[in-house]
Structure formats: C-alpha cells, structure tokens
C-alpha cells in the first residue's frame, strides 16, 4: 500500500492541518504496517503555478518542446505519477480566505490533465484516478462545516471527484481562531474522527 501525504499549509512548522494529516497517516500505518509513505510539503517545496509559460509548454506537442518546456511538463508528470501510484492520499488543508492555500491550487492544477487523469466521453467527463481513498484534514479559524459559506469543501469534493477521486473522508478541525477552548474542542473532535478511521 502506498500513502501519498500532501501538506498544503503555507507554514512548514506548527501547522494544525499538517499535524492532523500526520495523524491520519499514522492511523493508516497502524492499520497497514507495510504501507509506504511519500510526503510532499508544499510550504518547503511548492509546485510552480500554472502560468503562461507552463500553459504553453503543456499545449506544445512533446516532440516540439524546448528543453525548458519539457522540464516544466516533467514536473507535472512527476506529480501525476505519484498520485497514480498511490492507494491513499492524505491532504492537510487550511482554509485561506474561504479557499485553499495557493500551493494546493497549484498542485491540483498540475494533476488535472486531460486524457491522463480525466477525459471527456460521449456521456460526459470521466475521472481516471479511480480506486483510491482520499482523506482531507480541513482546518479553519471559524465554523463553516455544512454551511453555504463552505465553498472550500464543495470545491475540493467537486474537483477531486472530477478526477475520479470520489471516495473522500473529511476530517474537520474548526473554530481554531475562536479562543483556546473552541480550538481545543475543534482539535479534539478532529482527533476523534481520525481515531475512527477504519482504513
Ligand atoms: C492567510 C490566512 C487566511 C485565512 N482565512 C480563513 C478563512 O477564510 N476562514 C477561516 O475560518 N479561517 C481562516 N484562516 C485561519 C486558518 O484556517 C486556521 O488558522 C488554520 O488552522 C491554519 O492552518 P494551519 O494551522 O494548518 O497552518 C486563515 C488563516 C490565514 C493565515
């Protein structure tokens, strides 16, 4: 079993989302002791954003790319290969301004590739990253779970589902900026959700 863990917080030290993602990975390792873990910390090692040079590299046929364009596409190819080979994907995601950190958007932009991780058929789009389990550790300063303002969770479910990653378990730690007692409660609830993961 291969576990791919993505830490999306912009801080590489002291991030609650990373601590919870570490907890989920530890729980999966306890259930599957032979599991191999691959870690990508997007704070320390961010993926480049989808800018104009990246787009033009992607849309240039492989045999016509410059060495720079080939190198840029190879960075995305490497992320896609990691996701394709993973059985479980654990992502620690803080809420930033109702969305995700830019670093996670860049990672998702890189793994969404037509003809590789999704395709369009006569019946509509089809996700090609099937048969994997995804665990999302969502941390928030406020309380948004199951409210219309929680567009972050809806977007993550939609875009990951579009790629075939439909089996998603959400772990929420909310109220982390609402005082010590609220933060303690939010983290304790998340830890209880992690304890209940059946793998
Ligand atoms: C730039 C920034 C934007 C944030 N935006 C929101 C927000 O829109 N809603 C919210 O509930 N919390 C927001 N927060 C609070 C974080 O979601 C919360 O502190 C979270 O635990 C941070 O994750 P981390 O500990 O993994 O770094 C924001 C924090 C930062 C630093």
Short mmCIF file of C-alpha atoms and ligand atoms in Angstrom, two decimals:
data_model
loop_
_atom_site.label_atom_id
_atom_site.label_comp_id
_atom_site.label_asym_id
_atom_site.label_seq_id
_atom_site.Cartn_x
_atom_site.Cartn_y
_atom_site.Cartn_z
CA UNK A 1 0.00 0.00 0.00
CA UNK A 2 1.24 3.48 -0.87
CA UNK A 3 0.16 6.58 1.04
CA UNK A 4 0.77 9.99 -0.52
CA UNK A 5 0.62 12.82 2.05
CA UNK A 6 0.35 16.42 0.88
CA UNK A 7 0.87 19.21 3.40
CA UNK A 8 -0.83 22.30 1.97
CA UNK A 9 -0.31 24.82 4.76
CA UNK A 10 1.93 27.76 3.82
CA UNK A 11 3.75 27.20 7.11
CA UNK A 12 6.10 24.27 7.37
CA UNK A 13 6.24 24.44 11.19
CA UNK A 14 3.37 24.28 13.67
CA UNK A 15 0.55 23.82 11.16
CA UNK A 16 -2.55 22.19 12.60
CA UNK A 17 -3.54 20.78 9.21
CA UNK A 18 -0.14 19.07 8.94
CA UNK A 19 -0.43 17.68 12.47
CA UNK A 20 -3.84 16.20 11.62
CA UNK A 21 -2.62 14.87 8.26
CA UNK A 22 0.31 13.26 10.14
CA UNK A 23 -2.26 11.73 12.50
CA UNK A 24 -4.27 10.28 9.61
CA UNK A 25 -1.14 8.83 8.02
CA UNK A 26 -0.07 7.35 11.38
CA UNK A 27 -3.54 5.82 11.76
CA UNK A 28 -3.33 4.28 8.25
CA UNK A 29 0.18 3.00 9.01
CA UNK A 30 -1.13 1.39 12.20
CA UNK A 31 -3.79 -0.40 10.18
CA UNK A 32 -1.44 -1.24 7.26
CA UNK A 33 2.04 -1.60 8.82
CA UNK A 34 3.70 -2.33 5.46
CA UNK A 35 2.40 0.90 3.92
CA UNK A 36 4.99 3.14 2.28
CA UNK A 37 4.57 6.88 2.84
CA UNK A 38 5.54 9.55 0.32
CA UNK A 39 5.41 13.10 1.70
CA UNK A 40 5.17 16.39 -0.18
CA UNK A 41 5.40 19.52 1.94
CA UNK A 42 4.14 22.32 -0.30
CA UNK A 43 5.45 25.00 2.10
CA UNK A 44 9.04 23.82 1.79
CA UNK A 45 8.73 22.51 -1.73
CA UNK A 46 5.91 24.28 -3.60
CA UNK A 47 4.89 23.26 -7.08
CA UNK A 48 5.14 26.11 -9.62
CA UNK A 49 1.87 27.78 -10.53
CA UNK A 50 0.07 27.33 -13.82
CA UNK A 51 1.31 30.48 -15.56
CA UNK A 52 1.62 31.36 -19.24
CA UNK A 53 4.95 29.58 -19.88
CA UNK A 54 3.58 26.44 -18.18
CA UNK A 55 0.37 26.52 -20.21
CA UNK A 56 2.20 26.99 -23.49
CA UNK A 57 4.57 24.13 -22.58
CA UNK A 58 1.59 21.85 -21.91
CA UNK A 59 -0.08 22.77 -25.20
CA UNK A 60 3.09 22.32 -27.28
CA UNK A 61 3.39 18.79 -28.74
CA UNK A 62 6.01 16.81 -26.79
CA UNK A 63 8.38 16.48 -29.74
CA UNK A 64 8.36 20.25 -30.34
CA UNK A 65 9.02 21.42 -26.76
CA UNK A 66 12.12 23.38 -25.86
CA UNK A 67 14.27 21.83 -23.09
CA UNK A 68 12.73 24.38 -20.64
CA UNK A 69 9.20 23.45 -21.71
CA UNK A 70 9.99 19.73 -21.44
CA UNK A 71 11.39 20.28 -17.94
CA UNK A 72 8.28 22.19 -16.87
CA UNK A 73 5.91 19.48 -18.14
CA UNK A 74 8.11 16.84 -16.46
CA UNK A 75 7.43 18.49 -13.08
CA UNK A 76 3.68 17.97 -13.58
CA UNK A 77 4.26 14.44 -14.94
CA UNK A 78 6.11 13.56 -11.74
CA UNK A 79 3.20 14.72 -9.55
CA UNK A 80 0.71 12.80 -11.68
CA UNK A 81 2.82 9.62 -11.41
CA UNK A 82 2.86 9.94 -7.61
CA UNK A 83 -0.92 10.26 -7.48
CA UNK A 84 -1.44 7.40 -9.96
CA UNK A 85 0.69 5.05 -7.88
CA UNK A 86 -0.87 5.99 -4.52
CA UNK A 87 -3.57 3.87 -2.91
CA UNK A 88 -4.45 6.54 -0.35
CA UNK A 89 -3.95 10.30 -0.47
CA UNK A 90 -3.90 12.33 2.73
CA UNK A 91 -4.09 16.11 2.36
CA UNK A 92 -3.82 18.66 5.18
CA UNK A 93 -5.71 21.77 4.06
CA UNK A 94 -6.15 25.02 5.98
CA UNK A 95 -8.92 27.36 4.89
CA UNK A 96 -7.41 30.56 3.46
CA UNK A 97 -9.91 33.27 2.54
CA UNK A 98 -12.65 30.67 2.03
CA UNK A 99 -10.48 28.70 -0.36
CA UNK A 100 -7.35 26.60 -0.17
CA UNK A 101 -3.76 27.79 0.01
CA UNK A 102 -2.43 28.78 -3.42
CA UNK A 103 0.09 25.96 -3.08
CA UNK A 104 -2.68 23.34 -3.13
CA UNK A 105 -4.37 25.01 -6.10
CA UNK A 106 -1.06 24.74 -8.00
CA UNK A 107 -0.81 21.05 -7.06
CA UNK A 108 -4.36 20.37 -8.27
CA UNK A 109 -3.76 22.38 -11.46
CA UNK A 110 -0.77 20.11 -12.10
CA UNK A 111 -2.54 16.79 -11.59
CA UNK A 112 -5.66 17.69 -13.64
CA UNK A 113 -4.53 16.66 -17.14
CA UNK A 114 -6.99 15.91 -19.96
CA UNK A 115 -6.51 12.44 -21.39
CA UNK A 116 -4.42 11.37 -18.39
CA UNK A 117 -6.32 11.98 -15.15
CA UNK A 118 -9.70 12.76 -16.75
CA UNK A 119 -11.24 12.53 -20.19
CA UNK A 120 -14.41 13.56 -21.94
CA UNK A 121 -16.59 10.84 -23.39
CA UNK A 122 -19.93 10.98 -25.24
CA UNK A 123 -21.54 10.62 -21.82
CA UNK A 124 -19.56 13.49 -20.29
CA UNK A 125 -16.39 13.74 -18.23
CA UNK A 126 -14.80 10.65 -16.72
CA UNK A 127 -12.23 10.73 -13.91
CA UNK A 128 -9.31 8.36 -14.40
CA UNK A 129 -7.78 8.38 -10.88
CA UNK A 130 -10.09 5.68 -9.62
CA UNK A 131 -9.82 3.13 -6.82
CA UNK A 132 -8.11 5.44 -4.33
CA UNK A 133 -9.13 6.70 -0.94
CA UNK A 134 -8.67 10.38 -0.06
CA UNK A 135 -8.51 11.82 3.46
CA UNK A 136 -8.81 15.58 3.85
CA UNK A 137 -7.83 17.22 7.14
CA UNK A 138 -9.56 20.61 6.97
CA UNK A 139 -8.57 23.30 9.49
CA UNK A 140 -10.43 26.55 9.91
CA UNK A 141 -10.33 29.55 12.18
CA UNK A 142 -14.14 29.82 12.12
CA UNK A 143 -17.12 27.44 11.86
CA UNK A 144 -18.20 26.69 8.30
CA UNK A 145 -18.85 22.96 8.12
CA UNK A 146 -22.16 22.20 6.33
CA UNK A 147 -22.94 25.88 5.75
CA UNK A 148 -23.33 27.65 2.37
CA UNK A 149 -20.08 29.55 3.09
CA UNK A 150 -18.10 26.30 2.99
CA UNK A 151 -17.34 26.51 -0.72
CA UNK A 152 -13.87 25.13 0.02
CA UNK A 153 -15.14 21.63 0.88
CA UNK A 154 -17.56 21.69 -2.07
CA UNK A 155 -14.79 22.71 -4.46
CA UNK A 156 -12.40 20.04 -3.16
CA UNK A 157 -15.10 17.36 -3.44
CA UNK A 158 -16.00 18.54 -6.95
CA UNK A 159 -12.52 18.83 -8.43
CA UNK A 160 -11.17 15.64 -6.83
CA UNK A 161 -14.35 13.78 -7.83
CA UNK A 162 -13.95 15.06 -11.39
CA UNK A 163 -10.56 13.31 -11.45
CA UNK A 164 -12.11 10.06 -10.18
CA UNK A 165 -11.16 10.62 -6.53
CA UNK A 166 -14.70 10.14 -5.27
CA UNK A 167 -14.02 8.19 -2.06
CA UNK A 168 -13.23 11.08 0.28
CA UNK A 169 -13.25 11.14 4.08
CA UNK A 170 -13.37 14.62 5.58
CA UNK A 171 -11.82 15.40 8.97
CA UNK A 172 -12.71 18.88 10.26
CA UNK A 173 -10.97 20.96 12.90
CA UNK A 174 -12.92 24.19 13.18
CA UNK A 175 -13.10 27.18 15.48
CA UNK A 176 -9.32 27.31 15.83
CA UNK A 177 -9.30 31.14 16.00
CA UNK A 178 -12.26 31.37 18.39
CA UNK A 179 -10.39 31.14 21.68
CA UNK A 180 -8.46 28.41 23.46
CA UNK A 181 -11.50 26.37 24.49
CA UNK A 182 -13.03 26.39 21.00
CA UNK A 183 -9.66 25.44 19.47
CA UNK A 184 -9.20 22.61 21.97
CA UNK A 185 -12.69 21.32 21.16
CA UNK A 186 -12.15 21.63 17.38
CA UNK A 187 -8.88 19.71 17.50
CA UNK A 188 -10.28 17.07 19.89
CA UNK A 189 -13.20 16.46 17.51
CA UNK A 190 -10.79 16.06 14.60
CA UNK A 191 -8.64 13.65 16.58
CA UNK A 192 -11.72 11.57 17.43
CA UNK A 193 -12.59 11.45 13.72
CA UNK A 194 -9.05 10.24 12.97
CA UNK A 195 -9.30 7.53 15.67
CA UNK A 196 -12.47 6.31 13.94
CA UNK A 197 -10.79 5.89 10.53
CA UNK A 198 -11.17 2.26 9.59
CA UNK A 199 -8.60 2.33 6.77
C1 LIG B 1 -3.97 33.79 5.11
C2 LIG B 1 -4.99 33.16 6.00
C3 LIG B 1 -6.32 33.17 5.63
C4 LIG B 1 -7.29 32.57 6.44
N1 LIG B 1 -8.59 32.55 6.03
C5 LIG B 1 -9.52 31.92 6.80
C6 LIG B 1 -10.87 31.85 6.38
O1 LIG B 1 -11.26 32.32 5.33
N2 LIG B 1 -11.75 31.21 7.18
C7 LIG B 1 -11.37 30.62 8.35
O2 LIG B 1 -12.21 30.03 9.03
N3 LIG B 1 -10.09 30.66 8.77
C8 LIG B 1 -9.16 31.29 8.02
N4 LIG B 1 -7.85 31.33 8.44
C9 LIG B 1 -7.47 30.59 9.66
C10 LIG B 1 -6.87 29.24 9.29
O3 LIG B 1 -7.73 28.46 8.51
C11 LIG B 1 -6.54 28.43 10.54
O4 LIG B 1 -5.72 29.20 11.39
C12 LIG B 1 -5.85 27.14 10.20
O5 LIG B 1 -5.70 26.36 11.34
C13 LIG B 1 -4.47 27.40 9.62
O6 LIG B 1 -3.98 26.16 9.20
P1 LIG B 1 -2.57 25.61 9.65
O7 LIG B 1 -2.54 25.59 11.16
O8 LIG B 1 -2.56 24.25 9.07
O9 LIG B 1 -1.50 26.48 9.05
C14 LIG B 1 -6.89 31.94 7.65
C15 LIG B 1 -5.53 31.94 8.02
C16 LIG B 1 -4.59 32.54 7.22
C17 LIG B 1 -3.15 32.52 7.64
#
